[in-house]
Short mmCIF file of C-alpha atoms and ligand atoms in Angstrom, two decimals:
data_model
loop_
_atom_site.label_atom_id
_atom_site.label_comp_id
_atom_site.label_asym_id
_atom_site.label_seq_id
_atom_site.Cartn_x
_atom_site.Cartn_y
_atom_site.Cartn_z
CA MET W 1 18.44 -20.28 4.16
CA ASN W 2 18.44 -16.67 5.34
CA PRO W 3 15.06 -16.30 7.13
CA TRP W 4 14.45 -12.92 5.48
CA ARG W 5 14.21 -14.68 2.12
CA SER W 6 11.01 -16.38 3.20
CA ILE W 7 9.33 -13.03 3.82
CA SER W 8 7.94 -12.98 0.28
CA LEU W 9 8.48 -14.07 -3.31
CA TRP W 10 10.17 -10.71 -3.82
CA MET W 11 12.77 -11.13 -1.07
CA ASP W 12 13.33 -14.70 -2.25
CA GLN W 13 14.09 -13.44 -5.75
CA LEU W 14 16.89 -11.08 -4.68
CA SER W 15 20.32 -12.12 -5.87
CA GLU W 16 22.12 -10.32 -3.01
CA PRO W 17 23.03 -12.30 0.15
CA LEU W 18 20.82 -10.20 2.52
CA THR W 19 23.68 -9.67 4.93
CA PRO W 20 22.51 -7.24 7.63
CA ARG W 21 24.23 -3.92 8.12
CA ALA W 22 25.82 -3.27 11.53
CA ALA W 23 23.54 -2.68 14.52
CA LEU W 24 23.69 0.55 16.51
CA SER W 25 26.15 -0.10 19.33
CA HIS W 26 26.81 3.38 20.74
CA ASP W 27 25.15 6.74 21.40
CA LEU W 28 25.24 9.34 18.68
CA GLN W 29 23.85 12.69 17.66
CA ALA W 30 22.18 13.43 14.34
CA ASP W 31 19.96 15.97 12.66
CA VAL W 32 17.28 13.46 11.74
CA ALA W 33 16.62 10.02 13.24
CA ILE W 34 14.32 7.86 11.14
CA VAL W 35 12.77 4.71 12.60
CA GLY W 36 12.14 2.04 9.94
CA ALA W 37 13.90 1.24 6.66
CA GLY W 38 10.84 0.77 4.48
CA TYR W 39 9.83 3.06 1.66
CA THR W 40 8.68 5.90 3.94
CA GLY W 41 11.90 6.09 5.93
CA LEU W 42 14.10 5.68 2.87
CA TRP W 43 12.23 8.16 0.65
CA THR W 44 12.34 10.72 3.47
CA ALA W 45 16.09 10.23 3.84
CA TYR W 46 16.55 10.37 0.06
CA TYR W 47 14.76 13.67 -0.51
CA LEU W 48 16.29 15.25 2.60
CA LYS W 49 19.82 14.29 1.64
CA ARG W 50 19.40 15.46 -1.96
CA GLN W 51 18.30 18.89 -0.83
CA ALA W 52 20.50 19.21 2.26
CA PRO W 53 23.57 16.96 1.89
CA GLN W 54 25.09 18.39 5.07
CA LEU W 55 22.42 16.79 7.28
CA ARG W 56 23.41 13.83 9.41
CA ILE W 57 20.61 11.31 8.93
CA VAL W 58 20.42 8.02 10.79
CA ILE W 59 17.96 5.21 10.07
CA LEU W 60 17.26 2.56 12.71
CA GLU W 61 15.67 -0.62 11.43
CA ALA W 62 14.46 -3.45 13.67
CA GLU W 63 15.33 -6.16 11.14
CA THR W 64 16.60 -5.38 7.66
CA ALA W 65 15.60 -2.91 4.93
CA GLY W 66 12.38 -4.21 3.38
CA PHE W 67 11.38 -6.43 6.28
CA GLY W 68 8.01 -4.67 6.56
CA ALA W 69 5.28 -4.19 3.98
CA SER W 70 7.78 -2.61 1.57
CA GLY W 71 9.39 -6.00 0.93
CA ARG W 72 6.09 -7.87 0.74
CA ASN W 73 3.47 -5.88 -1.13
CA GLY W 74 1.59 -6.48 -4.39
CA GLY W 75 3.83 -4.13 -6.35
CA TRP W 76 1.19 -1.61 -7.43
CA LEU W 77 2.90 1.76 -7.54
CA MET W 78 -0.16 3.96 -7.72
CA GLY W 79 -0.58 7.59 -8.64
CA ASN W 80 -3.31 7.78 -6.03
CA ILE W 81 -3.77 7.77 -2.30
CA LEU W 82 -6.51 6.15 -0.27
CA GLY W 83 -9.54 8.41 0.16
CA GLU W 84 -8.22 11.11 -2.18
CA ASP W 85 -11.69 11.91 -3.50
CA ARG W 86 -12.95 12.66 0.03
CA LEU W 87 -9.82 14.66 0.82
CA LEU W 88 -10.06 16.76 -2.33
CA ALA W 89 -13.84 17.08 -2.63
CA ASP W 90 -14.08 20.51 -0.99
CA LEU W 91 -11.21 22.16 -2.85
CA PRO W 92 -11.89 24.73 -5.59
CA SER W 93 -11.69 22.91 -8.91
CA ALA W 94 -8.33 24.41 -10.01
CA GLU W 95 -6.68 23.33 -6.75
CA ARG W 96 -8.31 19.93 -6.93
CA HIS W 97 -7.05 19.51 -10.46
CA ALA W 98 -3.51 20.45 -9.38
CA ALA W 99 -3.66 18.00 -6.46
CA TYR W 100 -4.73 15.20 -8.77
CA GLN W 101 -1.87 16.07 -11.10
CA LEU W 102 0.52 15.82 -8.16
CA LEU W 103 -0.83 12.38 -7.25
CA HIS W 104 -0.92 11.12 -10.83
CA GLY W 105 2.70 12.19 -11.21
CA ILE W 106 3.96 9.83 -8.47
CA PRO W 107 4.86 6.88 -10.74
CA ASP W 108 6.80 9.19 -13.09
CA GLU W 109 8.61 10.81 -10.18
CA VAL W 110 9.65 7.36 -8.95
CA ALA W 111 10.73 6.39 -12.48
CA GLU W 112 13.01 9.44 -12.59
CA VAL W 113 14.70 8.45 -9.32
CA LEU W 114 15.07 4.84 -10.48
CA ASP W 115 16.80 6.09 -13.57
CA ARG W 116 19.01 8.56 -11.71
CA GLU W 117 20.06 6.07 -9.04
CA GLN W 118 20.17 3.05 -11.34
CA ILE W 119 17.68 1.05 -9.27
CA HIS W 120 16.34 -1.85 -11.30
CA CYS W 121 13.00 -3.01 -9.94
CA ASP W 122 11.09 -4.21 -13.02
CA TYR W 123 9.19 -0.93 -13.27
CA ARG W 124 6.52 -1.02 -15.98
CA LYS W 125 3.84 1.64 -16.27
CA GLY W 126 0.82 -0.15 -17.70
CA GLY W 127 -1.90 1.39 -15.53
CA VAL W 128 -4.64 -0.49 -13.70
CA LEU W 129 -7.63 -2.40 -14.97
CA TYR W 130 -10.55 -2.40 -12.52
CA CYS W 131 -12.79 -5.19 -13.79
CA ALA W 132 -16.34 -6.45 -13.35
CA ALA W 133 -16.81 -10.15 -13.99
CA ARG W 134 -18.47 -12.15 -11.26
CA TYR W 135 -21.82 -10.40 -10.78
CA PRO W 136 -23.81 -7.63 -12.48
CA GLU W 137 -23.74 -5.30 -9.46
CA GLN W 138 -20.03 -4.86 -10.08
CA LEU W 139 -20.88 -3.29 -13.39
CA SER W 140 -23.19 -0.70 -11.85
CA SER W 141 -20.66 0.04 -9.07
CA LEU W 142 -17.95 0.53 -11.68
CA ARG W 143 -20.13 2.87 -13.72
CA GLU W 144 -21.04 4.88 -10.62
CA HIS W 145 -17.38 5.04 -9.68
CA LEU W 146 -16.43 6.34 -13.12
CA LYS W 147 -19.21 8.95 -12.98
CA HIS W 148 -17.98 10.06 -9.56
CA LEU W 149 -14.40 10.40 -10.82
CA HIS W 150 -15.51 12.41 -13.83
CA GLU W 151 -17.58 14.66 -11.56
CA GLN W 152 -14.34 15.37 -9.69
CA GLY W 153 -12.97 16.91 -12.88
CA LEU W 154 -11.05 13.87 -14.09
CA ASP W 155 -11.53 12.88 -17.70
CA GLU W 156 -11.13 10.04 -20.17
CA SER W 157 -7.36 10.44 -20.16
CA ASP W 158 -7.41 9.60 -16.44
CA TYR W 159 -10.19 7.00 -16.22
CA ARG W 160 -11.63 5.33 -19.30
CA TRP W 161 -14.48 2.89 -19.72
CA LEU W 162 -13.61 -0.42 -21.41
CA THR W 163 -16.22 -2.72 -22.92
CA PRO W 164 -15.55 -6.46 -22.53
CA PHE W 165 -14.16 -6.34 -26.06
CA ASP W 166 -11.78 -3.45 -25.22
CA LEU W 167 -10.76 -5.13 -22.00
CA GLY W 168 -10.03 -8.36 -23.87
CA LYS W 169 -7.28 -6.59 -25.79
CA GLN W 170 -5.42 -6.15 -22.49
CA LEU W 171 -6.75 -8.82 -20.16
CA GLN W 172 -8.91 -11.87 -20.79
CA ILE W 173 -10.98 -12.79 -17.75
CA ASP W 174 -13.87 -15.17 -17.57
CA LYS W 175 -17.34 -13.61 -18.03
CA ALA W 176 -15.97 -10.07 -18.33
CA LEU W 177 -18.68 -7.42 -18.07
CA GLY W 178 -16.62 -4.25 -18.38
CA ALA W 179 -13.74 -2.37 -16.80
CA ILE W 180 -12.16 0.99 -16.07
CA HIS W 181 -8.59 1.66 -17.10
CA THR W 182 -6.42 4.33 -15.57
CA PRO W 183 -2.85 4.90 -16.77
CA HIS W 184 -1.71 6.25 -13.38
CA CYS W 185 -0.03 3.16 -12.00
CA ALA W 186 3.12 1.12 -12.54
CA THR W 187 3.99 -2.36 -11.36
CA ILE W 188 7.30 -3.07 -9.68
CA GLN W 189 9.25 -5.77 -7.87
CA PRO W 190 8.81 -4.32 -4.36
CA ALA W 191 11.88 -5.77 -2.66
CA LYS W 192 14.18 -4.62 -5.45
CA LEU W 193 12.83 -1.10 -4.94
CA VAL W 194 13.27 -1.01 -1.17
CA ARG W 195 16.70 -2.66 -1.21
CA GLY W 196 17.82 -0.43 -4.08
CA LEU W 197 16.68 2.66 -2.23
CA ALA W 198 18.53 1.58 0.90
CA LYS W 199 21.74 1.20 -1.12
CA ALA W 200 21.20 4.55 -2.81
CA VAL W 201 20.70 6.50 0.42
CA ALA W 202 23.61 4.70 2.10
CA ALA W 203 25.80 5.77 -0.83
CA MET W 204 24.63 9.35 -0.26
CA GLY W 205 25.88 9.18 3.32
CA VAL W 206 22.78 8.21 5.25
CA GLU W 207 23.72 5.87 8.13
CA ILE W 208 21.52 2.76 8.29
CA TYR W 209 21.69 0.53 11.35
CA GLU W 210 19.91 -2.81 11.06
CA GLN W 211 18.72 -5.23 13.74
CA SER W 212 18.33 -2.11 15.84
CA ALA W 213 14.77 -1.99 17.12
CA VAL W 214 13.77 1.26 18.78
CA THR W 215 12.42 0.36 22.19
CA ASP W 216 11.72 3.81 23.52
CA TRP W 217 11.25 7.25 21.98
CA GLN W 218 10.63 10.75 23.24
CA THR W 219 11.22 14.29 22.06
CA GLY W 220 14.71 14.45 20.53
CA LEU W 221 15.76 10.91 21.49
CA VAL W 222 15.32 7.32 20.35
CA ARG W 223 16.78 4.32 22.13
CA THR W 224 17.69 0.83 21.04
CA ALA W 225 18.99 -1.97 23.25
CA GLN W 226 22.61 -0.97 22.69
CA GLY W 227 22.61 2.72 21.84
CA SER W 228 20.65 5.89 21.37
CA VAL W 229 20.32 8.71 18.87
CA LYS W 230 19.73 12.31 19.88
CA ALA W 231 18.24 14.24 16.99
CA ASP W 232 16.41 17.46 16.17
CA TRP W 233 13.85 15.50 14.23
CA ILE W 234 12.40 12.06 14.86
CA VAL W 235 10.61 10.39 11.95
CA PRO W 236 8.73 7.25 12.98
CA ALA W 237 8.31 5.47 9.63
CA VAL W 238 6.93 2.19 10.90
CA GLU W 239 3.45 2.18 9.26
CA GLY W 240 1.87 -1.21 10.20
CA TYR W 241 4.19 -1.52 13.22
CA ALA W 242 2.99 1.64 14.96
CA ALA W 243 2.09 -0.44 18.01
CA THR W 244 5.85 -0.81 18.67
CA LEU W 245 6.11 2.95 19.26
CA PRO W 246 3.33 3.95 21.67
CA PRO W 247 1.27 6.13 21.49
CA LEU W 248 1.50 5.97 17.68
CA GLY W 249 -0.55 2.77 17.63
CA LYS W 250 -3.65 4.68 18.74
CA HIS W 251 -3.69 6.36 15.35
CA GLN W 252 -2.45 3.61 13.00
CA LEU W 253 -3.79 0.09 13.36
CA PRO W 254 -2.07 -2.96 11.96
CA VAL W 255 -4.17 -4.71 9.35
CA GLN W 256 -2.97 -7.79 7.49
CA SER W 257 -3.15 -8.44 3.77
CA LEU W 258 -2.35 -11.87 2.32
CA ILE W 259 -1.01 -12.72 -1.10
CA VAL W 260 0.02 -15.70 -3.24
CA ALA W 261 2.20 -16.26 -6.31
CA THR W 262 1.94 -19.01 -8.89
CA GLU W 263 4.82 -20.77 -10.51
CA PRO W 264 6.03 -19.00 -13.69
CA LEU W 265 3.34 -19.56 -16.32
CA SER W 266 3.97 -20.56 -19.90
CA LYS W 267 3.96 -18.23 -22.89
CA GLU W 268 0.80 -19.95 -24.10
CA VAL W 269 -1.06 -19.22 -20.85
CA TRP W 270 -0.02 -15.57 -20.97
CA ALA W 271 -1.02 -15.37 -24.62
CA GLU W 272 -4.53 -16.25 -23.42
CA ILE W 273 -4.54 -13.92 -20.41
CA GLY W 274 -2.65 -10.85 -21.62
CA LEU W 275 -1.23 -8.23 -19.24
CA GLU W 276 1.65 -7.66 -21.59
CA ARG W 277 2.52 -4.11 -20.59
CA GLY W 278 2.83 -4.43 -16.83
CA GLN W 279 -0.82 -3.61 -16.12
CA ALA W 280 -2.06 -4.19 -12.60
CA PHE W 281 -5.59 -5.53 -12.26
CA SER W 282 -8.30 -5.72 -9.65
CA GLU W 283 -11.68 -7.27 -9.51
CA PHE W 284 -13.95 -4.41 -8.46
CA SER W 285 -15.66 -5.25 -5.18
CA ARG W 286 -15.36 -4.31 -1.55
CA GLN W 287 -13.07 -7.35 -1.14
CA VAL W 288 -9.95 -5.48 -2.32
CA THR W 289 -8.21 -7.84 -4.72
CA TYR W 290 -5.00 -6.91 -6.48
CA GLY W 291 -2.91 -8.70 -9.06
CA GLN W 292 -0.03 -8.31 -11.44
CA ARG W 293 2.02 -10.40 -13.85
CA SER W 294 5.52 -10.48 -12.42
CA ALA W 295 8.55 -9.90 -14.60
CA ASP W 296 9.25 -13.64 -14.46
CA ASN W 297 5.70 -14.44 -15.62
CA ARG W 298 3.96 -15.48 -12.43
CA LEU W 299 0.51 -14.39 -11.43
CA VAL W 300 0.82 -12.54 -8.12
CA PHE W 301 -2.55 -12.09 -6.47
CA GLY W 302 -3.60 -10.71 -3.10
CA ALA W 303 -6.92 -10.13 -1.41
CA ARG W 304 -8.73 -9.08 1.71
CA GLY W 305 -7.51 -7.81 5.04
CA GLY W 306 -7.67 -9.05 8.59
CA TYR W 307 -7.44 -7.43 12.00
CA ARG W 308 -6.36 -9.00 15.29
CA PHE W 309 -7.91 -8.14 18.63
CA GLY W 310 -6.00 -5.42 20.48
CA GLY W 311 -4.15 -4.44 17.29
CA ARG W 312 -1.75 -7.35 17.73
CA LEU W 313 0.81 -7.66 14.96
CA ARG W 314 0.81 -10.83 12.92
CA THR W 315 4.34 -12.22 12.73
CA ASP W 316 3.73 -15.69 11.29
CA PHE W 317 2.78 -15.48 7.65
CA ASN W 318 2.82 -19.18 6.87
CA LEU W 319 -0.63 -19.07 5.33
CA THR W 320 -3.14 -21.73 6.34
CA GLN W 321 -4.62 -23.98 3.67
CA ASP W 322 -7.87 -21.96 3.87
CA GLU W 323 -6.05 -18.68 3.40
CA ARG W 324 -4.22 -19.98 0.34
CA GLU W 325 -7.31 -21.61 -1.14
CA LEU W 326 -9.47 -18.52 -0.73
CA ARG W 327 -7.03 -16.55 -2.90
CA ARG W 328 -6.81 -19.40 -5.39
CA TYR W 329 -10.62 -19.46 -5.55
CA LEU W 330 -10.76 -15.70 -6.19
CA PHE W 331 -8.25 -15.69 -9.04
CA GLY W 332 -9.62 -19.02 -10.33
CA GLU W 333 -12.98 -17.31 -10.87
CA LEU W 334 -11.26 -14.90 -13.24
CA PHE W 335 -8.85 -17.37 -14.81
CA PRO W 336 -10.45 -20.85 -14.74
CA GLN W 337 -7.40 -22.24 -16.59
CA LEU W 338 -5.35 -21.48 -13.43
CA LYS W 339 -7.59 -23.25 -10.91
CA ASP W 340 -5.09 -26.07 -10.36
CA VAL W 341 -1.89 -24.13 -10.91
CA ARG W 342 0.94 -24.61 -8.41
CA LEU W 343 1.39 -21.85 -5.84
CA THR W 344 5.08 -21.50 -5.04
CA HIS W 345 4.82 -18.62 -2.55
CA ALA W 346 2.20 -17.41 -0.09
CA TRP W 347 2.84 -14.62 2.39
CA GLY W 348 1.42 -11.50 3.96
CA GLY W 349 2.28 -8.42 5.95
CA ASN W 350 1.11 -5.75 8.34
CA LEU W 351 -0.01 -2.44 6.94
CA GLY W 352 -1.17 0.70 8.74
CA MET W 353 -4.78 1.88 8.70
CA ALA W 354 -5.65 5.37 9.95
CA ARG W 355 -8.98 5.99 11.67
CA ARG W 356 -10.37 8.09 8.83
CA PHE W 357 -9.11 5.60 6.21
CA ARG W 358 -6.82 8.11 4.57
CA PRO W 359 -3.11 8.92 4.93
CA HIS W 360 -1.58 11.72 6.93
CA MET W 361 1.67 13.63 6.74
CA LEU W 362 2.28 15.56 9.93
CA LEU W 363 4.93 17.87 11.30
CA ASP W 364 5.14 19.15 14.85
CA GLN W 365 7.99 21.62 15.18
CA ARG W 366 7.67 21.83 18.97
CA SER W 367 8.24 18.14 19.59
CA GLY W 368 10.48 17.61 16.54
CA LEU W 369 8.17 14.98 15.10
CA ALA W 370 7.62 14.34 11.39
CA LEU W 371 5.35 11.51 10.40
CA SER W 372 3.83 10.00 7.27
CA GLY W 373 1.58 6.94 7.29
CA GLY W 374 -1.92 5.51 7.39
CA TYR W 375 -1.70 4.53 3.74
CA GLY W 376 -4.19 1.70 4.21
CA GLY W 377 -2.75 -0.76 1.73
CA GLU W 378 -1.95 1.89 -0.88
CA GLY W 379 1.45 2.97 0.36
CA VAL W 380 3.90 2.13 -2.41
CA GLY W 381 3.26 5.40 -4.24
CA ALA W 382 1.94 7.30 -1.22
CA SER W 383 5.19 6.72 0.68
CA ASN W 384 7.11 8.47 -2.10
CA LEU W 385 4.77 11.42 -1.73
CA GLY W 386 5.17 11.12 2.05
CA GLY W 387 8.97 11.15 1.86
CA ARG W 388 9.02 14.17 -0.43
CA THR W 389 6.51 15.99 1.77
CA LEU W 390 8.32 15.26 5.05
CA ALA W 391 11.59 16.44 3.52
CA ASP W 392 10.01 19.77 2.56
CA LEU W 393 8.32 20.11 5.95
CA ILE W 394 11.52 19.39 7.87
CA LEU W 395 13.46 21.83 5.69
CA GLY W 396 10.84 24.50 6.42
CA LYS W 397 9.72 24.81 2.81
CA ASP W 398 6.35 26.14 1.84
CA SER W 399 5.71 24.12 -1.30
CA GLU W 400 2.91 22.55 -3.29
CA LEU W 401 3.63 19.32 -1.41
CA THR W 402 3.21 20.87 2.02
CA ASN W 403 -0.08 22.57 1.15
CA GLN W 404 -2.27 19.56 0.55
CA PRO W 405 -5.29 18.48 2.58
CA TRP W 406 -3.51 15.38 3.86
CA VAL W 407 -0.73 17.51 5.41
CA HIS W 408 -1.07 18.55 9.06
CA ARG W 409 1.44 21.34 9.71
CA GLN W 410 2.42 22.36 13.19
CA GLN W 411 0.15 19.81 14.76
CA PRO W 412 0.90 17.37 17.58
CA LEU W 413 0.40 13.65 17.11
CA ASN W 414 -2.88 13.69 19.00
CA HIS W 415 -4.31 15.95 16.31
CA LEU W 416 -4.78 12.74 14.27
CA ALA W 417 -8.03 10.86 14.82
CA ARG W 418 -7.74 7.97 17.29
CA TRP W 419 -9.12 4.52 16.93
CA GLU W 420 -11.84 3.54 19.38
CA PRO W 421 -10.73 1.42 22.34
CA GLU W 422 -11.24 -2.34 22.28
CA PRO W 423 -13.51 -4.20 21.96
CA LEU W 424 -15.16 -1.53 19.79
CA ARG W 425 -12.38 -1.56 17.19
CA TRP W 426 -12.42 -5.28 16.83
CA LEU W 427 -16.21 -5.46 16.71
CA GLY W 428 -16.40 -2.60 14.21
CA TYR W 429 -13.66 -3.89 11.98
CA ASN W 430 -14.99 -7.42 11.94
CA ALA W 431 -18.57 -6.32 11.38
CA ILE W 432 -17.38 -4.50 8.27
CA ILE W 433 -15.24 -7.34 6.98
CA LYS W 434 -18.03 -9.87 7.59
CA SER W 435 -20.56 -7.66 5.81
CA PHE W 436 -18.17 -7.38 2.83
CA VAL W 437 -17.68 -11.15 2.69
CA HIS W 438 -21.42 -11.70 3.03
CA GLU W 439 -22.17 -9.17 0.31
CA ASP W 440 -19.69 -10.83 -2.01
CA GLN W 441 -21.10 -14.32 -1.38
CA VAL W 442 -24.69 -13.21 -1.86
CA LEU W 443 -23.94 -11.33 -5.07
CA ALA W 444 -21.70 -14.03 -6.52
CA ASP W 445 -24.60 -16.50 -6.28
CA LEU W 446 -26.61 -15.35 -9.27
CA THR W 447 -29.71 -17.23 -8.08
CA THR W 448 -30.08 -15.05 -4.95
CA ALA W 449 -33.36 -13.10 -4.82
CA PRO W 450 -33.07 -9.40 -5.77
CA TRP W 451 -34.21 -8.17 -2.32
CA ARG W 452 -31.46 -10.17 -0.60
CA ARG W 453 -28.90 -8.76 -3.01
CA ARG W 454 -30.05 -5.21 -2.30
CA LEU W 455 -30.06 -5.82 1.45
CA ALA W 456 -26.51 -7.25 1.47
CA GLN W 457 -25.28 -4.26 -0.53
CA ALA W 458 -27.10 -1.78 1.68
CA VAL W 459 -25.67 -3.26 4.90
CA ALA W 460 -22.09 -3.38 3.59
CA GLY W 461 -22.38 0.13 2.14
CA ALA W 462 -23.88 1.56 5.35
CA LEU W 463 -21.21 0.00 7.57
CA GLU W 464 -18.45 1.22 5.28
CA GLY W 465 -19.92 4.73 5.30
CA PHE W 466 -20.43 4.69 9.08
CA MET W 467 -16.79 3.82 9.80
CA ARG W 468 -15.53 6.68 7.65
C1 FAD F 501 0.61 -8.00 1.49
C2 FAD F 501 0.63 -6.53 1.22
C3 FAD F 501 0.34 -6.07 -0.08
C4 FAD F 501 0.37 -4.71 -0.35
N1 FAD F 501 0.21 -4.32 -1.65
C5 FAD F 501 0.31 -3.00 -1.96
C6 FAD F 501 0.28 -2.58 -3.31
O1 FAD F 501 0.24 -3.39 -4.24
N2 FAD F 501 0.33 -1.25 -3.55
C7 FAD F 501 0.42 -0.32 -2.55
O2 FAD F 501 0.43 0.88 -2.84
N3 FAD F 501 0.54 -0.71 -1.25
C8 FAD F 501 0.51 -2.02 -0.95
N4 FAD F 501 0.68 -2.42 0.35
C9 FAD F 501 1.00 -1.39 1.36
C10 FAD F 501 2.44 -0.93 1.23
O3 FAD F 501 3.29 -2.03 1.07
C11 FAD F 501 2.84 -0.15 2.49
O4 FAD F 501 1.91 0.90 2.67
C12 FAD F 501 4.23 0.45 2.41
O5 FAD F 501 5.17 -0.53 2.07
C13 FAD F 501 4.57 1.09 3.74
O6 FAD F 501 5.93 1.42 3.76
P1 FAD F 501 6.55 1.93 5.11
O7 FAD F 501 7.96 2.22 4.87
O8 FAD F 501 5.71 3.05 5.63
O9 FAD F 501 6.35 0.73 6.13
P2 FAD F 501 7.10 -0.69 6.15
O10 FAD F 501 7.55 -1.11 4.83
O11 FAD F 501 6.20 -1.62 6.90
O12 FAD F 501 8.41 -0.40 6.98
C14 FAD F 501 8.40 -0.21 8.36
C15 FAD F 501 9.74 -0.71 8.89
O13 FAD F 501 9.85 -0.34 10.25
C16 FAD F 501 10.53 -1.37 10.91
N5 FAD F 501 10.19 -1.23 12.33
C17 FAD F 501 9.01 -1.50 12.93
N6 FAD F 501 9.07 -1.21 14.24
C18 FAD F 501 10.33 -0.76 14.47
C19 FAD F 501 11.01 -0.30 15.64
N7 FAD F 501 10.40 -0.25 16.82
N8 FAD F 501 12.30 0.08 15.51
C20 FAD F 501 12.93 0.05 14.32
N9 FAD F 501 12.32 -0.38 13.18
C21 FAD F 501 11.04 -0.77 13.26
C22 FAD F 501 10.00 -2.64 10.28
O14 FAD F 501 10.87 -3.73 10.49
C23 FAD F 501 9.88 -2.22 8.84
O15 FAD F 501 11.02 -2.55 8.08
C24 FAD F 501 0.65 -3.77 0.68
C25 FAD F 501 0.92 -4.22 1.96
C26 FAD F 501 0.92 -5.58 2.24
C27 FAD F 501 1.23 -6.04 3.63
#
């Protein structure tokens, strides 16, 4: 079997043979050299080529298109970016409203491209259900979250409260307490999107070289083992693999997220559970869980991140029994009828986390660098925004996209916040993760004394706040 098939359920489901494109075997000159054929690199190439077809654009990919997080993710295409409320908080309300509109429009923008380029990736825009079910504190956190969103100027059409009865019309989970629904999200089959995009940009004339890892980069030049590309612009679009392009790794750490998929479930099971319109769902806690019903009727469910000392990449995603069972436990709490279901796929991937836990889109004219990343596990939609923004920045446009608080214009790479050196990073990251796990365990045990519950919440909340 082609080893790339085992990357994820999604890559396994592709009907194409996954034959790699040719590797770079000579030196060449281009206008734009993009490193990485994931969503960021491909969206950037797409929007550049549409606006400036004369540009010579070359993409260098270490493995094959979709090898990274873009071929492995949970398939939530969100009209949000990580930390948007913090990024937008200080804007005058009219500008903040416009920025939210821009973000909320991401799934529709992607849908338009899918239609135009005939990319079929099981796109369904059913929104997200953020649910409270396992402990009462989730309910108060959800209510506070909704209040906060409404204070930002968002209204019921953006984020709506659902009683357990309302929620039950869309999703039946055990012991439901309440939920928030937002329409600004679609679910997709991630690998079909990234592979479809690669085909689309190749058809537009973008040159993609696969199995061509960039080993060295500097202003105007990237090198692989067998060739090099001289270019006016270099776009490192490697997200969770930033450590492969020093010094980028100082600003974007690799964090791992792990995910499982069940066998296709019967009509009867789905009649009990729901999720008929492609809704994504999450159980609202600091544990970050994410699920969707795939087009072929599996439950796909991911949770929690991990970080390796020194920012080492994880390359082996054969999940251990414990890793699989933890995810089974988490979805089994919501869907007791699935506790013993067969898991056919379990995998994970590296994603990029920026020091301030929010994405950046940066352009430095002097060094010819254009960069988008730090999506922190919310990059499916954000990378589309990133690609559009980088295209405008490179083309020298002054547009709505280039005037957002996440855009750093005419700034060098070291303008971005750096992660602390080791062992501080590892200690900090693990202290946070441990406090989140502890909080979750304490709260999920409904017999725990109130003071212990409050303490666990306070510690996790304080650590989370401190890191930001
Ligand atoms: C398990 C998991 C679940 C996720 N779920 C969601 C979700 O549901 N919704 C959401 O919004 N986000 C999710 N994410 C995050 C999202 O998938 C990523 O943010 C997004 O795919 C990043 O796209 P990218 O193109 O920037 O990076 P990638 O897709 O990682 O692409 C980077 C590419 O660069 C290549 N590369 C690396 N180094 C080099 C080099 N030196 N030379 C050449 N090529 C190189 C890699 O092979 C890779 O193909 C998830 C991530 C993971 C891992």
